[in-house]
Short mmCIF file of C-alpha atoms and ligand atoms in Angstrom, two decimals:
data_model
loop_
_atom_site.label_atom_id
_atom_site.label_comp_id
_atom_site.label_asym_id
_atom_site.label_seq_id
_atom_site.Cartn_x
_atom_site.Cartn_y
_atom_site.Cartn_z
CA MET A 1 -16.13 38.04 -24.81
CA LYS A 2 -14.45 34.75 -24.16
CA ASN A 3 -14.50 33.51 -20.59
CA VAL A 4 -10.89 33.38 -19.37
CA ILE A 5 -11.53 32.73 -15.70
CA LYS A 6 -9.50 29.72 -14.65
CA ARG A 7 -11.33 27.03 -12.73
CA SER A 8 -9.76 26.24 -9.39
CA TRP A 9 -9.12 22.74 -8.17
CA ALA A 10 -11.70 21.82 -5.56
CA GLU A 11 -12.48 18.80 -3.49
CA PRO A 12 -14.65 16.10 -5.12
CA TYR A 13 -16.27 15.41 -1.74
CA LYS A 14 -17.95 17.21 1.15
CA MET A 15 -17.81 16.80 4.91
CA LYS A 16 -20.10 14.47 6.81
CA MET A 17 -18.34 14.47 10.17
CA VAL A 18 -15.68 16.70 11.69
CA GLU A 19 -12.94 16.04 14.23
CA LEU A 20 -12.60 18.78 16.84
CA LEU A 21 -9.11 20.16 17.47
CA LYS A 22 -7.53 21.65 20.55
CA MET A 23 -6.15 25.16 20.19
CA THR A 24 -3.08 25.65 22.40
CA THR A 25 -1.41 28.73 23.92
CA PRO A 26 2.28 29.60 23.36
CA SER A 27 3.16 28.62 26.94
CA GLN A 28 1.42 25.24 26.55
CA ARG A 29 3.37 24.63 23.37
CA LYS A 30 6.64 25.63 24.98
CA LYS A 31 6.08 23.11 27.75
CA ALA A 32 5.04 20.34 25.35
CA LEU A 33 8.08 20.94 23.15
CA LEU A 34 10.48 20.84 26.06
CA GLU A 35 8.99 17.54 27.22
CA ALA A 36 9.36 16.18 23.69
CA GLY A 37 13.08 17.02 23.61
CA TYR A 38 12.44 19.34 20.64
CA ASN A 39 11.53 16.32 18.53
CA THR A 40 8.15 16.75 16.85
CA PHE A 41 7.78 12.94 16.70
CA LEU A 42 7.66 12.91 20.50
CA LEU A 43 4.84 15.47 20.81
CA LYS A 44 1.44 14.21 21.89
CA SER A 45 -1.02 14.57 19.06
CA GLN A 46 -3.50 16.27 21.41
CA ASP A 47 -1.03 19.17 21.72
CA VAL A 48 -0.96 19.64 17.94
CA TYR A 49 -3.29 21.92 15.99
CA ILE A 50 -2.52 21.13 12.35
CA ASP A 51 -0.61 17.89 12.01
CA LEU A 52 1.73 17.84 9.02
CA LEU A 53 4.13 15.32 10.50
CA THR A 54 3.31 12.83 7.80
CA ASP A 55 0.83 11.86 5.14
CA SER A 56 1.17 8.28 6.37
CA GLY A 57 -1.99 6.70 7.72
CA THR A 58 -3.51 10.14 8.23
CA ALA A 59 -6.01 10.27 5.35
CA ALA A 60 -9.72 10.74 5.84
CA MET A 61 -11.51 7.65 4.57
CA SER A 62 -14.57 8.01 2.39
CA ASP A 63 -18.12 6.95 3.25
CA ARG A 64 -17.57 3.99 0.93
CA GLN A 65 -14.43 2.91 2.74
CA TRP A 66 -16.24 3.12 6.08
CA ALA A 67 -19.05 1.06 4.63
CA GLY A 68 -16.39 -1.41 3.50
CA MET A 69 -15.11 -1.63 7.07
CA MET A 70 -18.52 -3.00 8.04
CA MET A 71 -18.10 -5.71 5.45
CA GLY A 72 -14.96 -7.04 7.05
CA ASP A 73 -14.77 -10.82 6.89
CA GLU A 74 -12.66 -11.66 9.94
CA ALA A 75 -12.10 -15.29 9.11
CA TYR A 76 -8.56 -16.38 9.99
CA ALA A 77 -8.02 -17.85 6.55
CA GLY A 78 -9.35 -16.97 3.12
CA SER A 79 -11.21 -13.77 4.02
CA ARG A 80 -13.29 -12.48 1.09
CA ASN A 81 -11.69 -9.06 1.61
CA PHE A 82 -8.33 -10.58 0.70
CA TYR A 83 -9.70 -11.82 -2.61
CA HIS A 84 -11.23 -8.42 -3.28
CA LEU A 85 -7.87 -6.75 -2.60
CA GLU A 86 -6.06 -9.27 -4.76
CA GLU A 87 -8.41 -8.54 -7.64
CA VAL A 88 -7.99 -4.77 -7.23
CA VAL A 89 -4.18 -4.99 -7.15
CA LYS A 90 -4.28 -7.12 -10.30
CA ASN A 91 -6.74 -4.87 -12.12
CA ILE A 92 -5.40 -1.46 -11.17
CA TYR A 93 -1.67 -2.08 -10.81
CA GLY A 94 -1.31 -5.19 -12.95
CA TYR A 95 0.88 -7.19 -10.57
CA LYS A 96 0.21 -10.93 -10.55
CA TYR A 97 0.69 -12.07 -6.97
CA LEU A 98 -0.15 -10.33 -3.72
CA ILE A 99 1.08 -10.69 -0.14
CA PRO A 100 -0.67 -8.32 2.28
CA THR A 101 1.48 -6.86 5.07
CA HIS A 102 0.72 -4.67 8.07
CA GLN A 103 2.39 -1.71 6.32
CA GLY A 104 5.13 -0.90 3.82
CA ARG A 105 8.14 -1.90 5.88
CA GLY A 106 6.63 -5.35 6.46
CA ALA A 107 6.83 -5.87 2.70
CA GLU A 108 10.34 -4.37 2.56
CA ASN A 109 11.54 -6.77 5.24
CA ILE A 110 10.25 -9.86 3.43
CA LEU A 111 11.42 -8.76 0.00
CA SER A 112 14.90 -7.75 1.22
CA LYS A 113 15.34 -11.07 3.00
CA ILE A 114 14.40 -13.01 -0.13
CA LEU A 115 16.29 -11.10 -2.80
CA ILE A 116 19.38 -9.68 -1.07
CA LYS A 117 22.52 -11.67 -0.25
CA LYS A 118 25.42 -10.41 1.84
CA GLY A 119 27.58 -8.05 -0.21
CA ASP A 120 24.87 -7.21 -2.75
CA ILE A 121 24.41 -3.71 -4.11
CA ILE A 122 20.95 -2.16 -4.40
CA PRO A 123 20.88 0.95 -6.60
CA GLY A 124 17.93 3.26 -6.11
CA ASN A 125 16.56 6.71 -6.93
CA MET A 126 17.42 8.18 -3.53
CA TYR A 127 17.23 6.30 -0.27
CA PHE A 128 14.18 5.97 1.92
CA THR A 129 14.73 5.43 5.66
CA THR A 130 12.99 2.07 6.20
CA THR A 131 13.74 0.76 2.71
CA ARG A 132 17.49 1.29 3.03
CA LEU A 133 17.59 -0.06 6.56
CA HIS A 134 15.96 -3.34 5.49
CA GLN A 135 18.38 -3.57 2.57
CA GLU A 136 21.29 -3.09 4.96
CA LEU A 137 19.93 -5.49 7.59
CA ALA A 138 19.74 -8.13 4.83
CA GLY A 139 23.46 -7.59 4.10
CA GLY A 140 23.12 -5.28 1.11
CA LYS A 141 24.42 -1.82 0.38
CA PHE A 142 22.30 0.97 -1.07
CA GLU A 143 23.80 3.10 -3.87
CA ASP A 144 22.12 6.33 -4.93
CA ILE A 145 21.61 6.60 -8.70
CA ILE A 146 19.16 9.48 -8.81
CA ILE A 147 20.08 12.36 -11.16
CA ASP A 148 22.22 15.11 -9.58
CA GLU A 149 19.41 17.64 -10.02
CA ALA A 150 17.48 15.86 -7.24
CA HIS A 151 20.05 16.90 -4.67
CA ASP A 152 19.69 20.57 -5.57
CA PRO A 153 16.60 22.14 -4.00
CA GLU A 154 16.87 25.11 -6.38
CA ASN A 155 16.85 23.09 -9.56
CA GLU A 156 13.44 23.25 -11.26
CA PHE A 157 13.80 20.18 -13.46
CA LEU A 158 10.35 18.60 -13.77
CA PHE A 159 11.40 14.98 -13.21
CA LYS A 160 13.84 15.07 -10.34
CA GLY A 161 12.94 11.47 -9.51
CA ASN A 162 14.73 10.24 -12.64
CA VAL A 163 17.54 7.72 -12.59
CA ASP A 164 20.95 8.63 -13.99
CA LEU A 165 21.55 5.63 -16.20
CA ASN A 166 25.28 6.38 -16.38
CA LYS A 167 25.50 6.02 -12.61
CA LEU A 168 23.75 2.66 -12.85
CA GLU A 169 25.95 1.52 -15.70
CA ARG A 170 29.06 2.36 -13.68
CA LEU A 171 27.77 0.27 -10.77
CA VAL A 172 27.06 -2.68 -13.06
CA LYS A 173 30.58 -2.39 -14.50
CA LYS A 174 32.16 -2.13 -11.07
CA TYR A 175 30.28 -4.91 -9.26
CA GLY A 176 28.77 -7.01 -12.05
CA ALA A 177 25.06 -7.54 -12.64
CA LYS A 178 25.08 -10.68 -10.45
CA LYS A 179 25.76 -8.54 -7.38
CA ILE A 180 22.71 -6.39 -8.10
CA PRO A 181 19.52 -8.29 -7.18
CA TYR A 182 17.29 -5.41 -8.21
CA VAL A 183 17.07 -1.70 -8.79
CA SER A 184 14.86 0.00 -6.22
CA ILE A 185 12.64 2.60 -7.88
CA ALA A 186 10.39 4.91 -5.92
CA THR A 187 7.63 6.82 -7.67
CA SER A 188 7.18 10.40 -6.39
CA VAL A 189 10.47 10.26 -4.53
CA ASN A 190 9.75 11.11 -0.92
CA MET A 191 13.21 12.20 0.20
CA ALA A 192 13.72 14.39 -2.85
CA GLY A 193 10.56 16.33 -2.01
CA GLY A 194 7.89 14.23 -3.71
CA GLN A 195 9.50 14.47 -7.13
CA PRO A 196 8.31 12.26 -10.00
CA ILE A 197 10.16 9.93 -12.34
CA SER A 198 9.21 10.28 -16.01
CA MET A 199 7.75 7.45 -18.06
CA LYS A 200 10.54 7.92 -20.59
CA ASN A 201 13.23 7.46 -17.94
CA LEU A 202 11.46 4.42 -16.52
CA LYS A 203 11.19 2.85 -19.99
CA GLU A 204 14.90 3.40 -20.60
CA LEU A 205 15.69 1.89 -17.22
CA ARG A 206 13.52 -1.11 -18.09
CA ALA A 207 15.36 -1.63 -21.37
CA PHE A 208 18.76 -1.47 -19.67
CA THR A 209 17.89 -3.72 -16.70
CA LYS A 210 16.26 -6.26 -19.02
CA LYS A 211 19.48 -6.52 -21.00
CA MET A 212 21.42 -7.00 -17.76
CA GLY A 213 18.95 -9.44 -16.22
CA ILE A 214 18.27 -7.16 -13.24
CA ARG A 215 14.82 -6.79 -11.68
CA ILE A 216 13.12 -3.49 -10.92
CA ILE A 217 11.30 -3.34 -7.60
CA HIS A 218 8.88 -0.45 -7.36
CA ASP A 219 8.33 1.45 -4.13
CA MET A 220 4.81 2.39 -5.20
CA THR A 221 3.78 4.25 -2.06
CA ARG A 222 2.89 7.38 -4.05
CA VAL A 223 2.44 6.04 -7.56
CA ALA A 224 -0.81 7.93 -8.21
CA GLU A 225 0.80 11.28 -7.43
CA ASN A 226 3.67 10.42 -9.76
CA ALA A 227 1.19 9.47 -12.48
CA TYR A 228 -0.57 12.81 -12.07
CA PHE A 229 2.69 14.69 -12.65
CA ILE A 230 3.34 12.58 -15.76
CA GLN A 231 -0.13 13.50 -17.02
CA GLN A 232 0.51 17.21 -16.34
CA ARG A 233 4.11 17.43 -17.51
CA GLU A 234 5.18 14.67 -19.88
CA LYS A 235 4.58 14.82 -23.60
CA GLY A 236 1.93 12.41 -24.83
CA PHE A 237 0.12 11.89 -21.52
CA ALA A 238 -2.11 14.96 -21.24
CA ASN A 239 -5.21 13.09 -22.32
CA LYS A 240 -4.55 9.85 -20.52
CA PRO A 241 -6.41 9.12 -17.28
CA VAL A 242 -4.20 8.76 -14.20
CA LYS A 243 -5.48 5.22 -13.83
CA GLU A 244 -3.96 4.20 -17.18
CA ILE A 245 -0.68 5.93 -16.40
CA VAL A 246 -0.44 4.13 -13.06
CA LYS A 247 -0.85 0.79 -14.79
CA GLU A 248 1.76 1.63 -17.40
CA ILE A 249 4.28 2.62 -14.70
CA CYS A 250 3.77 -0.69 -12.91
CA SER A 251 4.13 -2.61 -16.18
CA TYR A 252 7.80 -1.60 -16.43
CA THR A 253 8.61 -3.11 -13.05
CA ASP A 254 8.75 -6.67 -11.72
CA GLY A 255 7.19 -6.20 -8.33
CA ALA A 256 6.41 -3.65 -5.68
CA THR A 257 6.31 -2.81 -2.03
CA MET A 258 3.43 -0.61 -0.99
CA SER A 259 2.66 1.44 2.04
CA ALA A 260 -1.08 1.80 1.56
CA LYS A 261 -1.06 4.42 4.33
CA LYS A 262 -0.15 7.05 1.72
CA ASP A 263 -1.76 7.03 -1.75
CA ALA A 264 -4.23 4.27 -0.97
CA LEU A 265 -6.14 6.33 1.61
CA VAL A 266 -6.14 3.95 4.57
CA ASN A 267 -4.92 4.34 8.12
CA ILE A 268 -3.03 1.05 8.13
CA GLY A 269 -1.99 -1.50 5.53
CA GLY A 270 0.47 -2.41 2.84
CA PHE A 271 1.52 -5.22 0.55
CA LEU A 272 4.16 -6.90 -1.47
CA ALA A 273 3.20 -7.56 -5.09
CA ILE A 274 5.32 -9.58 -7.46
CA ASN A 275 5.13 -11.11 -10.92
CA ASP A 276 7.65 -13.86 -10.27
CA TRP A 277 6.09 -17.08 -8.95
CA ASP A 278 9.28 -18.25 -7.16
CA VAL A 279 9.63 -15.03 -5.21
CA PHE A 280 5.93 -15.11 -4.42
CA GLU A 281 6.16 -18.63 -3.09
CA GLU A 282 9.01 -17.76 -0.79
CA ALA A 283 7.29 -14.56 0.34
CA ARG A 284 4.11 -16.49 1.10
CA ASN A 285 6.21 -18.74 3.28
CA MET A 286 7.94 -15.93 5.04
CA VAL A 287 4.91 -13.73 5.67
CA VAL A 288 3.63 -16.36 8.10
CA VAL A 289 6.74 -15.81 10.23
CA TYR A 290 6.72 -12.02 10.32
CA GLU A 291 3.21 -10.76 9.60
CA GLY A 292 0.46 -13.36 9.68
CA LEU A 293 -1.20 -15.82 7.34
CA HIS A 294 -0.77 -15.03 3.62
CA THR A 295 -4.44 -14.06 3.31
CA TYR A 296 -4.27 -11.33 5.94
CA GLY A 297 -0.61 -10.41 6.56
CA GLY A 298 -1.15 -8.62 9.86
CA LEU A 299 -4.35 -6.88 8.82
CA ALA A 300 -7.98 -7.28 9.79
CA GLY A 301 -10.36 -8.21 6.98
CA ARG A 302 -11.97 -4.78 7.29
CA ASP A 303 -8.57 -3.12 6.76
CA MET A 304 -8.08 -5.02 3.53
CA GLU A 305 -11.55 -4.00 2.37
CA ALA A 306 -10.88 -0.32 3.10
CA MET A 307 -7.59 -0.65 1.21
CA ALA A 308 -9.21 -2.26 -1.82
CA ILE A 309 -11.76 0.57 -2.02
CA GLY A 310 -9.12 3.25 -1.27
CA ILE A 311 -6.89 2.07 -4.11
CA GLY A 312 -9.77 2.56 -6.52
CA GLU A 313 -10.43 6.08 -5.24
CA SER A 314 -6.73 6.99 -5.30
CA VAL A 315 -6.42 6.69 -9.07
CA CYS A 316 -9.42 8.89 -9.93
CA ASP A 317 -8.41 12.07 -11.78
CA ASP A 318 -10.69 14.36 -9.73
CA HIS A 319 -9.27 13.07 -6.47
CA ILE A 320 -5.63 13.39 -7.40
CA ARG A 321 -6.09 16.81 -8.98
CA ALA A 322 -7.56 18.18 -5.75
CA ARG A 323 -4.98 16.39 -3.62
CA VAL A 324 -1.96 17.75 -5.47
CA GLY A 325 -3.79 21.05 -6.08
CA GLN A 326 -3.97 21.67 -2.35
CA VAL A 327 -0.26 20.96 -1.92
CA ILE A 328 0.61 23.35 -4.75
CA TYR A 329 -1.69 25.99 -3.24
CA LEU A 330 0.29 25.87 0.01
CA GLY A 331 3.61 25.92 -1.84
CA GLU A 332 2.66 28.97 -3.89
CA LYS A 333 1.49 30.73 -0.76
CA MET A 334 4.85 30.08 0.92
CA ARG A 335 6.73 31.25 -2.15
CA GLY A 336 4.69 34.43 -1.89
CA TYR A 337 6.29 34.99 1.53
CA GLU A 338 9.71 34.25 -0.03
CA ILE A 339 10.21 31.17 2.11
CA PRO A 340 12.86 28.93 0.49
CA ILE A 341 11.14 25.72 -0.61
CA VAL A 342 12.18 22.80 -2.78
CA LYS A 343 11.16 23.34 -6.37
CA PRO A 344 9.23 22.22 -8.26
CA ILE A 345 6.52 21.72 -5.64
CA GLY A 346 6.13 17.99 -5.01
CA GLY A 347 3.11 15.76 -4.68
CA HIS A 348 2.61 15.18 -0.98
CA GLY A 349 3.99 18.17 0.82
CA ILE A 350 6.10 21.27 0.89
CA PHE A 351 9.76 20.84 1.73
CA VAL A 352 11.35 23.92 3.23
CA ASP A 353 15.08 24.34 2.70
CA ALA A 354 16.35 24.71 6.27
CA LYS A 355 19.94 25.46 5.16
CA LYS A 356 18.63 28.52 3.35
CA PHE A 357 16.06 29.41 6.00
CA LEU A 358 18.64 29.29 8.83
CA PRO A 359 21.99 29.78 7.05
CA HIS A 360 23.74 30.71 10.30
CA ILE A 361 23.14 27.27 11.84
CA PRO A 362 25.72 24.62 10.77
CA GLN A 363 24.41 21.20 9.73
CA ASN A 364 25.82 19.53 12.85
CA GLN A 365 23.50 21.77 14.88
CA PHE A 366 20.45 20.41 13.08
CA PRO A 367 18.89 23.36 11.23
CA ALA A 368 15.87 21.37 10.03
CA GLN A 369 15.19 19.90 13.47
CA THR A 370 15.43 23.42 14.90
CA LEU A 371 13.07 24.87 12.31
CA ALA A 372 10.45 22.16 12.87
CA ALA A 373 10.55 22.97 16.60
CA GLU A 374 10.16 26.72 15.95
CA ILE A 375 7.15 26.26 13.68
CA TYR A 376 5.42 24.17 16.32
CA LEU A 377 6.17 26.78 18.94
CA ASP A 378 4.72 29.49 16.73
CA SER A 379 1.39 27.92 15.82
CA GLY A 380 0.99 24.31 16.92
CA VAL A 381 1.64 23.17 13.35
CA ARG A 382 3.63 19.95 13.49
CA THR A 383 6.17 19.26 10.74
CA MET A 384 9.07 16.85 10.37
CA GLU A 385 12.82 16.97 9.98
CA ARG A 386 14.22 15.45 6.79
CA GLY A 387 17.91 16.14 7.04
CA VAL A 388 20.92 15.02 9.00
CA VAL A 389 18.90 13.44 11.82
CA SER A 390 16.79 11.37 9.42
CA ALA A 391 19.83 10.36 7.39
CA GLY A 392 21.34 8.56 10.41
CA ARG A 393 24.80 7.04 10.63
CA LYS A 394 26.86 4.91 8.26
CA ALA A 395 28.00 1.40 9.16
CA ASN A 396 31.30 2.93 10.40
CA GLY A 397 29.44 5.18 12.84
CA GLU A 398 29.90 8.47 10.99
CA ASN A 399 26.91 10.70 10.36
CA TYR A 400 25.50 10.82 6.87
CA TYR A 401 25.51 14.51 5.91
CA PRO A 402 22.84 14.74 3.19
CA LYS A 403 22.89 17.70 0.81
CA LEU A 404 19.24 18.25 1.51
CA GLU A 405 18.40 19.60 4.95
CA LEU A 406 14.66 19.96 4.83
CA VAL A 407 11.57 20.44 6.93
CA ARG A 408 8.63 18.55 5.51
CA PHE A 409 5.14 20.00 5.67
CA THR A 410 3.29 16.88 4.66
CA ILE A 411 -0.35 17.24 3.75
CA PRO A 412 -2.70 14.45 4.84
CA ARG A 413 -5.16 13.45 2.12
CA ARG A 414 -8.70 14.86 2.32
CA VAL A 415 -8.20 16.19 5.87
CA TYR A 416 -7.49 19.94 5.98
CA THR A 417 -9.07 22.97 4.32
CA GLN A 418 -7.71 25.84 2.30
CA ALA A 419 -7.96 28.10 5.40
CA HIS A 420 -5.71 25.64 7.23
CA MET A 421 -3.21 26.01 4.39
CA ASP A 422 -3.30 29.78 4.86
CA VAL A 423 -2.54 29.49 8.59
CA ILE A 424 0.36 27.13 7.91
CA ALA A 425 1.96 29.51 5.42
CA GLU A 426 1.43 32.48 7.76
CA SER A 427 3.10 30.61 10.60
CA ALA A 428 6.12 29.71 8.47
CA ALA A 429 6.33 33.36 7.41
CA SER A 430 6.29 34.56 11.05
CA VAL A 431 9.18 32.27 11.93
CA TYR A 432 10.99 33.42 8.80
CA GLU A 433 10.70 37.02 9.96
CA ARG A 434 12.57 36.29 13.20
CA ARG A 435 14.97 33.69 11.74
CA ASN A 436 18.12 35.58 12.74
CA LYS A 437 17.30 35.15 16.41
CA ILE A 438 17.04 31.35 16.23
CA ASN A 439 19.86 29.16 17.60
CA GLY A 440 20.72 25.56 16.70
CA MET A 441 20.54 22.43 18.84
CA LYS A 442 22.58 19.50 20.08
CA MET A 443 21.47 15.88 20.27
CA VAL A 444 21.33 14.60 23.84
CA TYR A 445 19.78 11.18 23.23
CA GLU A 446 20.24 9.02 20.14
CA PRO A 447 18.59 5.64 19.48
CA LYS A 448 20.43 3.06 17.41
CA TYR A 449 17.95 2.61 14.58
CA LEU A 450 15.92 5.26 12.70
CA ARG A 451 17.02 7.81 15.24
CA PHE A 452 14.80 10.62 13.99
CA PHE A 453 11.77 8.95 15.57
CA GLN A 454 13.01 9.13 19.17
CA ALA A 455 16.12 11.34 19.41
CA LYS A 456 16.10 14.20 21.93
CA PHE A 457 17.67 17.64 21.66
CA GLU A 458 18.59 20.73 23.67
CA ARG A 459 19.19 24.27 22.51
CA VAL A 460 22.83 25.33 22.22
C1 PLP B 1 6.18 5.36 4.17
C2 PLP B 1 7.10 4.83 3.18
C3 PLP B 1 7.63 3.54 3.27
C4 PLP B 1 7.41 2.64 4.47
O1 PLP B 1 6.08 2.33 4.67
P1 PLP B 1 5.42 2.17 6.11
O2 PLP B 1 4.00 1.87 5.80
O3 PLP B 1 5.62 3.44 6.86
O4 PLP B 1 6.09 1.02 6.79
C5 PLP B 1 8.44 3.11 2.23
N1 PLP B 1 8.75 3.90 1.20
C6 PLP B 1 8.28 5.15 1.10
C7 PLP B 1 8.65 5.98 -0.08
C8 PLP B 1 7.45 5.66 2.08
O5 PLP B 1 7.02 6.92 1.96
#
């Protein structure tokens, strides 16, 4: 008889050290949540059991990365770790010139200041909080050109990160190509639920922008996860290693901003990479003002070394299969409890549809914020709002009301076990069972920028 047992994904590593966690009681959690103004960002990490706030800077580094930390060359200028990182970025991603930055938004700031003039339009496949804010602070305006499917959490299209080229063409007609310094393309689109862009779509976008003389800037924070989905889902890529797919993706773009705190498996770091010498020269000038010398950009030598090694590990097929495999495991488990989640399951976390979960709470009473608070209360699992609070206000002061009102269960890389995933799903299911008894909230404190980080709430 033929063996038909399917082999499970499993981690290509084992544990060498563990971090002990505090288990809290319901009354401790109630107190902590009240003090945090029902904002999970304001909770103390020591009051959290399983921390799914973000996959940013929360990865477990490998023994090799830790060994790399010991090889930090902390010279002010010309650290050997910088040259190692430069070589890795060139070899793995294919970009010519590198500017290290303390994290992704450092690169976004510099790039936006260089490329955007007042009144410019920056089309992109869905906004990202820091990316759009830097575009706006530089005088530009973001325009969403992602396909409509991305705004529908029920739609199971496999490449919801794709660009609608008709939307882009209309913008070019309306404003002229000169007003569009670049198209901003994220791989594994965070705000859409970790949804990939296809290679085919990216190639078509490249052909169109080339004709128009418009650059493509790649938000490559989760490029490896996107490449994995291309390998699994797109015709012609099944036998290609993720590493090759990553390089091909980058080859259709002119430069990139990177938050290495995600895919690249480090706790801090990022960079700007660019193929254009003139932009590089200006960025090298500017990095000195905002980050640090161009050979460290706000990072210690050891951080750059850990990043260089992490990038190499991030594009290994075994790693990415287990990483995404764990996320899908959690998603399937939640679907088993009939919890409404964004489909298809994305690369870095599970996005629960708070509008569907709590249909009796109107969007101006923050259903996603409310749900994140309830999950914490139930189990000490910390998640994050990705809805009306995160979307912020327009220049005219009105709230953005995004179609997607989500709670993000973001899975840190190489940190939690399958049993943790079970507890998370069980907790979400418990809250789902008593969903009718949950009331919405009102915002009682609102900061001016990126309000989701520090806003405070009260129950209505
Ligand atoms: C995290 C993130 C950023 C910003 O990077 P930081 O390192 O947090 O400054 C930009 N784009 C995307 C898609 C991200 O997920």
